[in-house]
C-alpha cells in the first residue's frame, strides 16, 4: 500500500500579510481522509507557532482552496516522513510562517530522500504566492476543493 504526501492550501492568500495556510496531509490514494500535520499560530503578532497533528480527518476543509501531491510514500516511508515533519521546529523567530515551516520540512524530507531531488527548490518558488498562482503553477496536479 502507498500513501500520498500532499500540501493543502487553505485560504486565497491574496494579501502578502495574510498568506494562504499550508499544511501537510498524508492520505491513501483516492481518499479524502488522512492525517493533517501543520503549525498553528499561538501569537500572530509575534509569529509564534505550535505544531499540530490531526489523525483521521478530512484532508480538505471547506475553506481550503485545494491541494497537490508532493510524493508517493511507501509503507516504510510513511512513518519516517511523519516523524521528520513532526520533529521540525515550529516557527518562533518573528519572521517565518507556516509556508516557511512546510518548506523547511520539505528540505529535511529531501535530505532523507523521501521526496524527489529538487522538490525544495521548486516548492520555494511557490512560498508567498496566492493560492490561484500556486494552482496555476501546479497545473494538472492541483486538486481543487469541491463546492
Short mmCIF file of C-alpha atoms in Angstrom, two decimals:
data_model
loop_
_atom_site.label_atom_id
_atom_site.label_comp_id
_atom_site.label_asym_id
_atom_site.label_seq_id
_atom_site.Cartn_x
_atom_site.Cartn_y
_atom_site.Cartn_z
CA UNK A 1 0.00 0.00 0.00
CA UNK A 2 1.16 3.53 -0.69
CA UNK A 3 0.21 6.96 0.60
CA UNK A 4 0.28 10.45 -0.83
CA UNK A 5 2.18 13.25 0.86
CA UNK A 6 0.26 16.36 -0.15
CA UNK A 7 0.23 20.05 0.69
CA UNK A 8 -3.18 21.52 1.43
CA UNK A 9 -3.60 25.24 0.66
CA UNK A 10 -6.15 26.98 2.87
CA UNK A 11 -7.41 30.48 2.04
CA UNK A 12 -6.76 32.64 -1.03
CA UNK A 13 -3.60 34.34 0.29
CA UNK A 14 -4.13 37.44 -1.84
CA UNK A 15 -2.68 39.74 0.84
CA UNK A 16 1.09 39.32 1.45
CA UNK A 17 0.42 39.94 5.17
CA UNK A 18 -2.18 37.15 5.24
CA UNK A 19 -0.75 34.35 3.13
CA UNK A 20 -2.53 31.06 2.49
CA UNK A 21 -2.14 28.49 5.24
CA UNK A 22 -0.20 25.41 4.15
CA UNK A 23 -0.47 22.02 5.84
CA UNK A 24 0.75 18.52 5.08
CA UNK A 25 -1.72 15.71 4.51
CA UNK A 26 -0.79 12.05 4.41
CA UNK A 27 -3.60 10.06 2.84
CA UNK A 28 -4.28 6.96 0.79
CA UNK A 29 -4.77 7.49 -2.95
CA UNK A 30 -8.41 8.33 -3.66
CA UNK A 31 -9.20 9.00 0.00
CA UNK A 32 -10.26 12.36 1.40
CA UNK A 33 -9.49 11.16 4.95
CA UNK A 34 -5.97 11.22 6.31
CA UNK A 35 -3.60 12.77 8.81
CA UNK A 36 -3.02 16.52 8.71
CA UNK A 37 0.26 17.91 10.07
CA UNK A 38 0.71 21.66 10.34
CA UNK A 39 1.65 24.56 12.56
CA UNK A 40 -0.96 26.87 14.04
CA UNK A 41 -0.38 30.40 15.31
CA UNK A 42 -0.09 30.98 19.03
CA UNK A 43 0.66 34.67 18.54
CA UNK A 44 0.15 36.17 15.07
CA UNK A 45 1.75 39.49 16.03
CA UNK A 46 5.00 37.80 17.08
CA UNK A 47 4.65 34.95 14.52
CA UNK A 48 4.95 32.19 17.10
CA UNK A 49 3.50 28.82 16.09
CA UNK A 50 2.88 25.37 17.57
CA UNK A 51 2.86 22.01 15.82
CA UNK A 52 -0.50 20.25 15.47
CA UNK A 53 -1.32 16.79 14.13
CA UNK A 54 -4.82 15.54 13.47
CA UNK A 55 -5.46 11.91 12.62
CA UNK A 56 -8.33 10.56 10.54
CA UNK A 57 -9.70 13.92 9.40
CA UNK A 58 -10.84 15.33 6.07
CA UNK A 59 -7.81 16.34 4.04
CA UNK A 60 -9.60 19.41 2.66
CA UNK A 61 -11.59 21.74 4.87
CA UNK A 62 -14.42 23.85 3.48
CA UNK A 63 -12.08 26.87 3.48
CA UNK A 64 -9.27 25.15 1.59
CA UNK A 65 -8.57 26.17 -1.97
CA UNK A 66 -7.16 22.78 -2.91
CA UNK A 67 -4.11 20.55 -2.57
CA UNK A 68 -1.30 18.99 -4.56
CA UNK A 69 0.71 15.84 -4.07
CA UNK A 70 4.43 16.15 -3.41
CA UNK A 71 5.36 12.46 -3.25
CA UNK A 72 4.06 8.92 -3.05
CA UNK A 73 5.20 7.26 0.17
CA UNK A 74 5.79 3.56 0.62
CA UNK A 75 4.57 1.82 3.76
CA UNK A 76 8.14 2.11 5.10
CA UNK A 77 8.49 5.81 4.21
CA UNK A 78 5.19 6.84 5.83
CA UNK A 79 6.38 6.69 9.49
CA UNK A 80 9.72 8.28 8.58
CA UNK A 81 8.02 11.19 6.82
CA UNK A 82 5.58 11.59 9.72
CA UNK A 83 8.46 11.65 12.23
CA UNK A 84 10.55 14.15 10.23
CA UNK A 85 7.61 16.52 9.80
CA UNK A 86 6.54 16.16 13.44
CA UNK A 87 10.07 16.94 14.68
CA UNK A 88 10.59 20.07 12.56
CA UNK A 89 10.57 23.03 14.98
CA UNK A 90 7.56 25.32 14.65
CA UNK A 91 8.37 28.92 13.66
CA UNK A 92 9.05 31.29 16.54
CA UNK A 93 11.63 33.72 15.13
CA UNK A 94 9.24 36.56 14.29
CA UNK A 95 9.55 36.16 10.52
CA UNK A 96 8.81 32.57 9.44
CA UNK A 97 5.24 31.38 8.90
CA UNK A 98 3.52 28.10 8.11
CA UNK A 99 4.67 28.11 4.48
CA UNK A 100 8.27 28.54 5.59
CA UNK A 101 7.84 25.64 8.02
CA UNK A 102 6.47 23.44 5.21
CA UNK A 103 9.48 24.43 3.10
CA UNK A 104 11.86 23.50 5.94
CA UNK A 105 10.12 20.13 6.30
CA UNK A 106 10.49 19.51 2.56
CA UNK A 107 14.22 20.26 2.78
CA UNK A 108 14.55 17.69 5.59
CA UNK A 109 12.48 15.16 3.62
CA UNK A 110 14.64 15.76 0.55
CA UNK A 111 17.84 15.18 2.54
CA UNK A 112 16.37 11.86 3.71
CA UNK A 113 15.44 11.01 0.08
CA UNK A 114 11.73 10.76 0.86
CA UNK A 115 10.79 13.42 -1.70
CA UNK A 116 12.47 13.71 -5.12
CA UNK A 117 15.64 15.80 -5.56
CA UNK A 118 14.83 19.40 -6.45
CA UNK A 119 11.48 19.41 -4.64
CA UNK A 120 12.58 22.02 -2.09
CA UNK A 121 13.87 24.38 -4.77
CA UNK A 122 10.68 24.00 -6.81
CA UNK A 123 8.44 24.49 -3.75
CA UNK A 124 10.48 27.51 -2.67
CA UNK A 125 9.23 29.30 -5.78
CA UNK A 126 5.65 28.89 -4.54
CA UNK A 127 6.16 30.21 -0.99
CA UNK A 128 4.33 33.52 -0.53
CA UNK A 129 2.28 33.13 -3.72
CA UNK A 130 -1.53 33.44 -3.70
CA UNK A 131 -3.45 30.16 -3.95
CA UNK A 132 -4.56 30.97 -7.52
CA UNK A 133 -0.93 31.38 -8.60
CA UNK A 134 0.04 28.15 -6.84
CA UNK A 135 -2.82 26.33 -8.60
CA UNK A 136 -1.76 27.77 -11.95
CA UNK A 137 1.88 26.74 -11.48
CA UNK A 138 0.91 23.26 -10.24
CA UNK A 139 -1.25 22.63 -13.29
CA UNK A 140 -2.91 19.24 -13.58
CA UNK A 141 -1.60 18.08 -10.18
CA UNK A 142 -3.79 20.69 -8.44
CA UNK A 143 -6.93 19.22 -6.85
CA UNK A 144 -9.47 21.99 -6.32
CA UNK A 145 -11.78 21.85 -3.31
CA UNK A 146 -15.26 20.81 -4.42
CA UNK A 147 -18.04 23.28 -3.79
#
